[in-house]
XYZ file of N, CA and C in Angstrom:
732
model
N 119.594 98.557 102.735
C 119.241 97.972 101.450
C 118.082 98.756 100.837
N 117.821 99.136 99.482
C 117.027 99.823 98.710
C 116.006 98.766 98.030
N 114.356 99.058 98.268
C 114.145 98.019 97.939
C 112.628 98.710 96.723
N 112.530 98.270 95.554
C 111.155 98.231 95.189
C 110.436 97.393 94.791
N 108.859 98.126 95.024
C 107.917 97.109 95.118
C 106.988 97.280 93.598
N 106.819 96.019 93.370
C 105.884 96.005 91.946
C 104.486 95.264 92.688
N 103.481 96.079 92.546
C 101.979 95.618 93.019
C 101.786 96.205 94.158
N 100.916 96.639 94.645
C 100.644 97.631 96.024
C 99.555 97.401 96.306
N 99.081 95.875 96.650
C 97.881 95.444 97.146
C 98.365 95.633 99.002
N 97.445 94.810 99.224
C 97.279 94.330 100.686
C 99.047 93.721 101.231
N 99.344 92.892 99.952
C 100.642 92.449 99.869
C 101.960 93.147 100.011
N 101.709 94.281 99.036
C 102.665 95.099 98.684
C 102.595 96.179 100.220
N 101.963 96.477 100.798
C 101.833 97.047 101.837
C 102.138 96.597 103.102
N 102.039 95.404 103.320
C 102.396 94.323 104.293
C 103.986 94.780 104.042
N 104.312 94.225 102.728
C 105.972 94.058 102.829
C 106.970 95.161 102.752
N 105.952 96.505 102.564
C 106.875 97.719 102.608
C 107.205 98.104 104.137
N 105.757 97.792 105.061
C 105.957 97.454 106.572
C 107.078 96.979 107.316
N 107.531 95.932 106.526
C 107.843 94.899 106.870
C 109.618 95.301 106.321
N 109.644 95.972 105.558
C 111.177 96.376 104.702
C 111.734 97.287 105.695
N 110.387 98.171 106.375
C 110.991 99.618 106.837
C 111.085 99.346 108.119
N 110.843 98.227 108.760
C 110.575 97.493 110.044
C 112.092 97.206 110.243
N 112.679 96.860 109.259
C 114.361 95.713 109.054
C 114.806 96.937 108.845
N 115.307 97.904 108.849
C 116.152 98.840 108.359
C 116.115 99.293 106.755
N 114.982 98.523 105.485
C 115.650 98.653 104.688
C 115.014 100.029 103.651
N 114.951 101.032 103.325
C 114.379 102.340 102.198
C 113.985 101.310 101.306
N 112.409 101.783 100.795
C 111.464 101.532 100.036
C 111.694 102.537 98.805
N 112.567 102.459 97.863
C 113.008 103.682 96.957
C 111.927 103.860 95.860
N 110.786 102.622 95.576
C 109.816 102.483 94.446
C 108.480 102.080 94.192
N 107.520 102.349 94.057
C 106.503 101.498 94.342
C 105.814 101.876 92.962
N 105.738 100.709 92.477
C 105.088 100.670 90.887
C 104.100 99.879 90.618
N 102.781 100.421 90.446
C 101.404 99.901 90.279
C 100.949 99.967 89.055
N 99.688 99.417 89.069
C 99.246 99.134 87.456
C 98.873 100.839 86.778
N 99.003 101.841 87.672
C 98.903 103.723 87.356
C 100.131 104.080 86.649
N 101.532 103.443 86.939
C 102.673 104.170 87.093
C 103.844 103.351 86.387
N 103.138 102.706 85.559
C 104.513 101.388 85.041
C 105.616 102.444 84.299
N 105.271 103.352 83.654
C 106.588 104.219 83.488
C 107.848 104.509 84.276
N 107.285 103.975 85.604
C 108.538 104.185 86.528
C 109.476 103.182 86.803
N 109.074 102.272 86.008
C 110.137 101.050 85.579
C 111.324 101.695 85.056
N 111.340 102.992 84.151
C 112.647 103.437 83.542
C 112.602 104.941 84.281
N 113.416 104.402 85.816
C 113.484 105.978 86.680
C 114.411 105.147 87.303
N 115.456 106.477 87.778
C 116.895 106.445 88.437
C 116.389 105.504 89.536
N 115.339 106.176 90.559
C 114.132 105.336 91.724
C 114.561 104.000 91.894
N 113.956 103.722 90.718
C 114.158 102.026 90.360
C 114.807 101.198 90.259
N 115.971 102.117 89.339
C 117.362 101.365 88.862
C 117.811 101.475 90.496
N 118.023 102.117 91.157
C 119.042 102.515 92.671
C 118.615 101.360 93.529
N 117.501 100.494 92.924
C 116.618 99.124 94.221
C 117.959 98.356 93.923
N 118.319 98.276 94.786
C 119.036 96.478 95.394
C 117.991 95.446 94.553
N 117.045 95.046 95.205
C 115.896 94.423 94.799
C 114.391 94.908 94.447
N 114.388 94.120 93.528
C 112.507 94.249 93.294
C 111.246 93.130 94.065
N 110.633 93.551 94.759
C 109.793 92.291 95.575
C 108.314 92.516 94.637
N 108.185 91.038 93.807
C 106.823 91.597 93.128
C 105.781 90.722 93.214
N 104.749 91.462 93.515
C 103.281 90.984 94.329
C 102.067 91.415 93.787
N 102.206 91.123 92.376
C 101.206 92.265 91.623
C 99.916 91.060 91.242
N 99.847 90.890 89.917
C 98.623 89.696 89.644
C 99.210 88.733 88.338
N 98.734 87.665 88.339
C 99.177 86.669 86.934
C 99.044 87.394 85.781
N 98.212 88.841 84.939
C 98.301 89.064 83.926
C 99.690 89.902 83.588
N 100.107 90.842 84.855
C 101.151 91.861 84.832
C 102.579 90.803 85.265
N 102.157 89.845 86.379
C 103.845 90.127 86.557
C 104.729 89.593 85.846
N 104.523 88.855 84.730
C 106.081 88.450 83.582
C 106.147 89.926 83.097
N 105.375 90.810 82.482
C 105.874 91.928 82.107
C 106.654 92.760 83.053
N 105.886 92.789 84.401
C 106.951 93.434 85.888
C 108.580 92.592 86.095
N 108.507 91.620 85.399
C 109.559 90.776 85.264
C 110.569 91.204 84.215
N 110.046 90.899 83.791
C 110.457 91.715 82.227
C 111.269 92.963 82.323
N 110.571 93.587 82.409
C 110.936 94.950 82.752
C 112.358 95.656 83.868
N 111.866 94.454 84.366
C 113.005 95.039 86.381
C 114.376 94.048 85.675
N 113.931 93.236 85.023
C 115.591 92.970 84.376
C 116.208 93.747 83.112
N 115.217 94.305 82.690
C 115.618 95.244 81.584
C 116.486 96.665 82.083
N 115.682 96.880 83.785
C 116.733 98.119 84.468
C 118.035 97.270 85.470
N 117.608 96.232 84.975
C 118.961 95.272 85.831
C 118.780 95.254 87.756
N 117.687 95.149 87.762
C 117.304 94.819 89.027
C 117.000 93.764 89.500
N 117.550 92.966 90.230
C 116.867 91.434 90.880
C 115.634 91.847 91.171
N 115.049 89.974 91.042
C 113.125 90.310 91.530
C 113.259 88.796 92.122
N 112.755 89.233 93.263
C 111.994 88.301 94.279
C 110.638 88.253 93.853
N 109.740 87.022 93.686
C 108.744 86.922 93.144
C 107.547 86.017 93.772
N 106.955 86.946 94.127
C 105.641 86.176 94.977
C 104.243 85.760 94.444
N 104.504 86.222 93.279
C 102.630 86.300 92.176
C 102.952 84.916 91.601
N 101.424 84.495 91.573
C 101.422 82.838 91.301
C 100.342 83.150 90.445
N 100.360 81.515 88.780
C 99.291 81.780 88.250
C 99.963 82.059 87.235
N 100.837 82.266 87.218
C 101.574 82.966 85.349
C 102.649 81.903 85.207
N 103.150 80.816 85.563
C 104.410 80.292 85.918
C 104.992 79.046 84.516
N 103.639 79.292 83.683
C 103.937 78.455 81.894
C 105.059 79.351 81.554
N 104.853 80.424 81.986
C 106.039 81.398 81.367
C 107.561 81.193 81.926
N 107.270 80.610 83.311
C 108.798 80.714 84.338
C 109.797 79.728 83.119
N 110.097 78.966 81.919
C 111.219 78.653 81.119
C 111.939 79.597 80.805
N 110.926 80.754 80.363
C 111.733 81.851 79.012
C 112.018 82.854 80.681
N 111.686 83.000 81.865
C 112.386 83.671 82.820
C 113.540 83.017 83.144
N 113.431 81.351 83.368
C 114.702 80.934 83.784
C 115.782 80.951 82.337
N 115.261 80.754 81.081
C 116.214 81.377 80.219
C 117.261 82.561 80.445
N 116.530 83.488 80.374
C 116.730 85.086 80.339
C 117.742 84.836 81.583
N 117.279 84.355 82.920
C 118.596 84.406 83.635
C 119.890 83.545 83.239
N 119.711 82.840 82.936
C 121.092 81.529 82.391
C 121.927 82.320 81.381
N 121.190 83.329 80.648
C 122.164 83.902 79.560
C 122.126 85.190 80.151
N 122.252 85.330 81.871
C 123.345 86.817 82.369
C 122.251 87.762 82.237
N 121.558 87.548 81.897
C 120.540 88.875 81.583
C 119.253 89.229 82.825
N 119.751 88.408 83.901
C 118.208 89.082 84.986
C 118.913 87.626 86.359
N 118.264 88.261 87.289
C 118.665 87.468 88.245
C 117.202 87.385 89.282
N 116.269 85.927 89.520
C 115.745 86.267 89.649
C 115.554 85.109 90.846
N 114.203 84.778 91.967
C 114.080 84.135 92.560
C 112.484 83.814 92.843
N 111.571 82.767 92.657
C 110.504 82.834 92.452
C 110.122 81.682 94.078
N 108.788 81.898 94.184
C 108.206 81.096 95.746
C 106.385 80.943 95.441
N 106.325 79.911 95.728
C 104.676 79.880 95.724
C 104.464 80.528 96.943
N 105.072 80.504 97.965
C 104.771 80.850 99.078
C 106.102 80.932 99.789
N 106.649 82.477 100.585
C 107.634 82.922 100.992
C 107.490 82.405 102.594
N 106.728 82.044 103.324
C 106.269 82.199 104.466
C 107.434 81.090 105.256
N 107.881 81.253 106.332
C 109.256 79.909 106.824
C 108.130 78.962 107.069
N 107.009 79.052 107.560
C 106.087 77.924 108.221
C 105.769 77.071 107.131
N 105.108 77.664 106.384
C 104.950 77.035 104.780
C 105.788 75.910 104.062
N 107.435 76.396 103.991
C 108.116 76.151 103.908
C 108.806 74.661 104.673
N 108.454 75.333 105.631
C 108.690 74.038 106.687
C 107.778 72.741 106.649
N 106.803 73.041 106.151
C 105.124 72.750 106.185
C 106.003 71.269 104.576
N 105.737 72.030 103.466
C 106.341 71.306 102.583
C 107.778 70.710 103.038
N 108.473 71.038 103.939
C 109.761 69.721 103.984
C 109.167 68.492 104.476
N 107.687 68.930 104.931
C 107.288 67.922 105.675
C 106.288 66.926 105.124
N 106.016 67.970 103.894
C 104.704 66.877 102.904
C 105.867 65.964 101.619
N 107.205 66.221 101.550
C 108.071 66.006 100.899
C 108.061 64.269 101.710
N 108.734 65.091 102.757
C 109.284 63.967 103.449
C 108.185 62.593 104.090
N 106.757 62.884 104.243
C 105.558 62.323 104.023
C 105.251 61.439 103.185
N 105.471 62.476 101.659
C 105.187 61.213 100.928
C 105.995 60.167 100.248
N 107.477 60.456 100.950
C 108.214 59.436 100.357
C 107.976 57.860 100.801
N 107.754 58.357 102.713
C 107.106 57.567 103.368
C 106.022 56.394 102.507
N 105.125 57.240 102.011
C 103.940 56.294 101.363
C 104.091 56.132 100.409
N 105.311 56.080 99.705
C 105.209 55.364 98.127
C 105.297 54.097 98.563
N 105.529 53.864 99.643
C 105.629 52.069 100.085
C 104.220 51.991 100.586
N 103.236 52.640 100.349
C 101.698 52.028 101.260
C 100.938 52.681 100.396
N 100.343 51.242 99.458
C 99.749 52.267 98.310
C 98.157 52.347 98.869
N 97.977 51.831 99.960
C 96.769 51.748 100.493
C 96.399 52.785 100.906
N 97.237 53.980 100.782
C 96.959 55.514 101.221
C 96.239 55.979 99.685
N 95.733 56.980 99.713
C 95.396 58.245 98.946
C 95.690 59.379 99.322
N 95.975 60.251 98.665
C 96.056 61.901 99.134
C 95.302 62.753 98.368
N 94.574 63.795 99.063
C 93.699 64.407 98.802
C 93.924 66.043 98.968
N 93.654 66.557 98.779
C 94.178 68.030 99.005
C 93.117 69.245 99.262
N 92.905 70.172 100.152
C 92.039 71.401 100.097
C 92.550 72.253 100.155
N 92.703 73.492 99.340
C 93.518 74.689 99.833
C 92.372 75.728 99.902
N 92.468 76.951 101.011
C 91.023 77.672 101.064
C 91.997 78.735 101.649
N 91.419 79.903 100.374
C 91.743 81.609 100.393
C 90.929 82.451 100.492
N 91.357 83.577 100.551
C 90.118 84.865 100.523
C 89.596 84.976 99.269
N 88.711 85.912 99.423
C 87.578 85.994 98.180
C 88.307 86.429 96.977
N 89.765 87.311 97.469
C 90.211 88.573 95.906
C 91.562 87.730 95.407
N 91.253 86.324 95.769
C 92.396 85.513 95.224
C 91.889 84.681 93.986
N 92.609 85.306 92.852
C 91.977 84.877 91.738
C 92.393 83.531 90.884
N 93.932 83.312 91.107
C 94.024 82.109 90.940
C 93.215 80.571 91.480
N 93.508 79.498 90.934
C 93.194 78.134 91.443
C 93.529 77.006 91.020
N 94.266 75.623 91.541
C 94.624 75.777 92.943
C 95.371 76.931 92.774
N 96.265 77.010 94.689
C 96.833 77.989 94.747
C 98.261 77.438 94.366
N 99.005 78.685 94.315
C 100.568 77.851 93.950
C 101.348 77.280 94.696
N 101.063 77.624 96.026
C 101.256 76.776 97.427
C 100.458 74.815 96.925
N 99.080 75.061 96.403
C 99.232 73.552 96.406
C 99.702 72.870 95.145
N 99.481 73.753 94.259
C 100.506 72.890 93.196
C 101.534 72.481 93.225
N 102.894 72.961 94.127
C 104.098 73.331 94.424
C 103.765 71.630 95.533
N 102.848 71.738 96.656
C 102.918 70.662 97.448
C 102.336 69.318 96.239
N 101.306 69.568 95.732
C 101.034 68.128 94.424
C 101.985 67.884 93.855
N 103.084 69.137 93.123
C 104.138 68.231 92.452
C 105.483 67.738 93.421
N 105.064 68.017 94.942
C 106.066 67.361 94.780
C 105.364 65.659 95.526
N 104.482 65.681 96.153
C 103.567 64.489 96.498
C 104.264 63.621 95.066
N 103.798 63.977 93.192
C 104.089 63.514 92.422
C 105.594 63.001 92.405
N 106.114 63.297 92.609
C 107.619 62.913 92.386
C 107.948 62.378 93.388
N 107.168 61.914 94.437
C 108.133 61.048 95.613
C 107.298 60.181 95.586
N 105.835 60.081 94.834
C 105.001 58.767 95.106
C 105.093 58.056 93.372
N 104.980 56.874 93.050
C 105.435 56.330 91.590
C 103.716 56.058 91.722
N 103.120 55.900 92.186
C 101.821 55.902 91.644
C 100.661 56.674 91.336
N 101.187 58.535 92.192
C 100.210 59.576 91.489
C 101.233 60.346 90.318
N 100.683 59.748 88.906
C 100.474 60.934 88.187
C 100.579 61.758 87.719
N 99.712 62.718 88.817
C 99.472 63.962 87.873
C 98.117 64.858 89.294
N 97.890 66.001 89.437
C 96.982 66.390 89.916
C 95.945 67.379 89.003
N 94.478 67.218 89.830
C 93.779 67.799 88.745
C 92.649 68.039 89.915
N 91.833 69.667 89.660
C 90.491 70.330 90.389
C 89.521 68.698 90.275
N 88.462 68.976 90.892
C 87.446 67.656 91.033
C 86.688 67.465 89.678
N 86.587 68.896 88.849
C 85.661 68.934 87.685
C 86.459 68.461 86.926
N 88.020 68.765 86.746
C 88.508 68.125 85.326
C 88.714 66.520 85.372
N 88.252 66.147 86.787
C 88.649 64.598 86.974
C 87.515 64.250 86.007
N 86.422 64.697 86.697
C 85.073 64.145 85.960
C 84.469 64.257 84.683
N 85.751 65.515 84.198
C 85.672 65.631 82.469
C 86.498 64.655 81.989
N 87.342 64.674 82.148
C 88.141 63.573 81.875
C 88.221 62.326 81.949
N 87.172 61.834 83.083
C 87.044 60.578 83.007
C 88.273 60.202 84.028
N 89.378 60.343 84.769
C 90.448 60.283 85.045
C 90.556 58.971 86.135
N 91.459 58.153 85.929
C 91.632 57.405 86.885
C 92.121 57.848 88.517
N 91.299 57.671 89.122
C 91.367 58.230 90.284
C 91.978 57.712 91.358
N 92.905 57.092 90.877
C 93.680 56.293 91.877
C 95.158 56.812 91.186
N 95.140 57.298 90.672
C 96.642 57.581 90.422
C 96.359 59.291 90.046
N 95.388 60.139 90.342
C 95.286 61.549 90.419
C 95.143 62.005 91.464
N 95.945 62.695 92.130
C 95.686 63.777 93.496
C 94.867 65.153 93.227
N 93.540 64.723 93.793
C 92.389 66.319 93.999
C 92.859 67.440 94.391
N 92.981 68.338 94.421
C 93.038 69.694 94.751
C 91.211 70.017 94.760
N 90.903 70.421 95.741
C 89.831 71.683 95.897
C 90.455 72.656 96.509
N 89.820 73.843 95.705
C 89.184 74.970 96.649
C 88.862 75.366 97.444
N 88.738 76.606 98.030
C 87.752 77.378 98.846
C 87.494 78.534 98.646
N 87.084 79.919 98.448
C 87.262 81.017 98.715
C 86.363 81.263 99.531
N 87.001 82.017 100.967
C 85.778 82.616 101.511
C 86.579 83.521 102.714
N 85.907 85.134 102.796
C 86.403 85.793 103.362
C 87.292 86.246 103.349
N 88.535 86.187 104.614
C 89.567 87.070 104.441
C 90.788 86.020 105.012
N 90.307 85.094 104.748
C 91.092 83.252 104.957
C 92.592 84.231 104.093
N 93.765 83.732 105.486
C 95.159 84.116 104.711
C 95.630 83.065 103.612
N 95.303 81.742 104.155
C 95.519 80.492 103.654
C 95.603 79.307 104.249
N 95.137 78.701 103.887
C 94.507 77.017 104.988
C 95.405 76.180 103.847
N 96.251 75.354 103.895
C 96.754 74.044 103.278
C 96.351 72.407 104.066
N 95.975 71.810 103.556
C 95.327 70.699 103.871
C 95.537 69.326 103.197
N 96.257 68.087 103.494
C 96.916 67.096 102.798
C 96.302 65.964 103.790
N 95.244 65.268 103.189
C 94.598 63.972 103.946
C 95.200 62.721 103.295
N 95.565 61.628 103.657
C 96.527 60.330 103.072
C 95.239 59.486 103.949
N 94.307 58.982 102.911
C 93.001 58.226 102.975
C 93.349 56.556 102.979
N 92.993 55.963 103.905
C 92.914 54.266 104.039
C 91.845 53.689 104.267
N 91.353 52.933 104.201
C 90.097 52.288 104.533
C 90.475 51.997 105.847
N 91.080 52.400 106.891
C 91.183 51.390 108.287
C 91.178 52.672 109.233
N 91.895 54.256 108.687
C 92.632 55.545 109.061
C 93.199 56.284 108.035
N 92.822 57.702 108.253
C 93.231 58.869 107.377
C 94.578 59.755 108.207
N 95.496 60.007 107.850
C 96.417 60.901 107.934
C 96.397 61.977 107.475
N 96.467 63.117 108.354
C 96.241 64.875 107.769
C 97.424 65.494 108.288
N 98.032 66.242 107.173
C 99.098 67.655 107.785
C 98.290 68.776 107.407
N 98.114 69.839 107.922
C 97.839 70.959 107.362
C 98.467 72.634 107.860
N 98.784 72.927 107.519
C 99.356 74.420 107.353
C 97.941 75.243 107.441
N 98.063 76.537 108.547
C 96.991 77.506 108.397
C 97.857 79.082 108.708
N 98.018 79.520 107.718
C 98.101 81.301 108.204
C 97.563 81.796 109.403
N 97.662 82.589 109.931
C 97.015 83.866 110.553
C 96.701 85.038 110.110
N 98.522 85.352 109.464
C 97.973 86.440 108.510
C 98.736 86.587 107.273
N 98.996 87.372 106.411
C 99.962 87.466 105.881
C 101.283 88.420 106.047
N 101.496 88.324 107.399
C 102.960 89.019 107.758
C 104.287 87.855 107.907
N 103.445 86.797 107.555
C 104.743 85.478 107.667
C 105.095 85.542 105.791
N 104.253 85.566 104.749
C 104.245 85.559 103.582
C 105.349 87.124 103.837
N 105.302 88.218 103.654
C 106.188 89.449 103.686
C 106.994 89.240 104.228
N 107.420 88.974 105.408
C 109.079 88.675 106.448
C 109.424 87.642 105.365
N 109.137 86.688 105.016
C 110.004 85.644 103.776
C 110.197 86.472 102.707
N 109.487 87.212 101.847
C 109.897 88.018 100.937
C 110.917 89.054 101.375
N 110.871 89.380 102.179
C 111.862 90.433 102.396
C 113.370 89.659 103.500
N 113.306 88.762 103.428
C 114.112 87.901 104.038
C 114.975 87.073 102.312
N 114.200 87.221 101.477
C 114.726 86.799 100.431
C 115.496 87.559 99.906
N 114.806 89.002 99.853
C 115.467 89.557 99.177
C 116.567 89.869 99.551
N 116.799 90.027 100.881
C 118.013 90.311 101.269
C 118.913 88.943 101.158
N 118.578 88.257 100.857
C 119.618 86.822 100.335
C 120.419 87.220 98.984
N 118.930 87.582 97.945
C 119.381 87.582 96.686
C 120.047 88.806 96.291
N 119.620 89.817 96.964
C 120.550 90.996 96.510
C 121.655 90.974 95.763
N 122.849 90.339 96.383
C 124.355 89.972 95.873
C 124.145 88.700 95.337
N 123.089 88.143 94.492
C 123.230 87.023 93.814
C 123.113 87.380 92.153
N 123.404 86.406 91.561
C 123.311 86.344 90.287
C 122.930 85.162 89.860
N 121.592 84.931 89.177
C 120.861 84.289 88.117
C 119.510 83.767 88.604
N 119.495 82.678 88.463
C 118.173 82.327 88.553
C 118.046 80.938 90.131
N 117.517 81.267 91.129
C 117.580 80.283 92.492
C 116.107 80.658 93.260
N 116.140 79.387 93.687
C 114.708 78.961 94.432
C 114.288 79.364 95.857
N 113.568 79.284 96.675
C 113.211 79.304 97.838
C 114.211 78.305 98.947
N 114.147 77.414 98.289
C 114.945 76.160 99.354
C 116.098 76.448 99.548
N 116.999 77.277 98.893
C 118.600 77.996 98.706
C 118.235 78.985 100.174
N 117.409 79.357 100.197
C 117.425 80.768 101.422
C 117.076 80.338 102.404
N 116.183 78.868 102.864
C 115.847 78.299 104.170
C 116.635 77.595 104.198
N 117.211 77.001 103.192
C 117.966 75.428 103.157
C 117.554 74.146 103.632
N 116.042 74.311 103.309
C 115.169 72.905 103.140
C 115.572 71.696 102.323
């Protein structure tokens, strides 16, 4: 399988590792130096595009890799107001694409399990849920899209949160805090990613939490995707390739 990469961080390097590890040629690697190589034979010849770049570039890296008719596996979080006019663009034949807050199987597994958690407690409203997610320092988003992805779905299986919101916009807002799920922060160091879900009672607290090691579980899912989506066409999720 022919594969290129849009972003050549820490990320993008992990998963070219990780491509050439599986059998598969790395035919492209296109950074914020070289975006001209979006329109090179290179590019067009990828099976897939795996893109790991930052929230200002990657709808344009998006953009673009369907304009040379290349699938994109998509790992950059932080730009995702835009994911309508992407899932558009695929529905009308024009790009085929697959997006993940987080590619990682543990992760993954991690959320079948905060899913299946909080359906549990829409019957015990005597719980709360609370949330911490804590990254490295050069992670510029916040929350991460790993916990937004776990808040909305907390939201949709519990009828009494809401909506989620950082601790400051609670307190700008004034927000009723019994029907908003917190997200904090962390940044510090070279943290792969800590996920953290406390369900608060006055009697006992309940915690799941998810912790990285590194990010070679985030790359084996991306490149485990891509080789899903290769022979696909349009627009499909993470849960299609684990079957969560």
């Amino acid at each position: 399988m022919k594969i290129a990469l849009t972003g050549y961080g820490k990320m993008g390097h992990m998963i070219e590792k990780i491509a050439q590890q599986r059998g598969h040629e790395v035919v492209c690697v296109i950074d914020k130096d070289n975006t001209s190589d979006f329109d090179s034979d290179a590019f067009r010849s990828a099976d897939c595009v795996i893109e790991f770049s930052t929230p200002a570039t990657a709808v344009e890296n998006i953009r673009n890799s369907f304009a040379q008719g290349v699938p994109v596996v998509c790992g950059t979080t932080g730009w995702t107001d835009a994911m309508p006019e992407i899932k558009e663009i695929c529905e009308n034949g024009n790009g085929t694409f697959l997006f993940a807050s987080n590619f990682s199987v543990g992760v993954n597994i991690f959320m079948a399990v905060n899913r299946y958690l909080a359906r549990i407690m829409n019957s015990y409203p005597q719980y709360k849920p609370h949330m911490v997610e804590t990254h490295h320092i050069h992670k510029l988003d916040h929350p991460s899209g790993t916990a937004i992805t776990l808040a909305d779905e907390i939201i949709s299986a519990t009828d009494r949160i809401g909506a989620w919101m950082e601790p400051d916009d609670c307190r700008m807002k004034d927000a009723d805090s019994n029907t908003i799920l917190e997200i904090d922060h962390i940044r510090q160091g070279e943290v792969p990613g800590i996920h953290t879900i406390d369900w608060d009672s006055d009697v006992d607290t309940i915690t799941i939490s998810h912790s990285a090691k590194s990010r070679e579980g985030f790359a084996l899912g991306a490149v485990i995707a891509a080789e899903w989506l290769a022979d696909k066409k349009g627009f499909h999720t993470i849960g299609e390739v684990f079957n969560f």
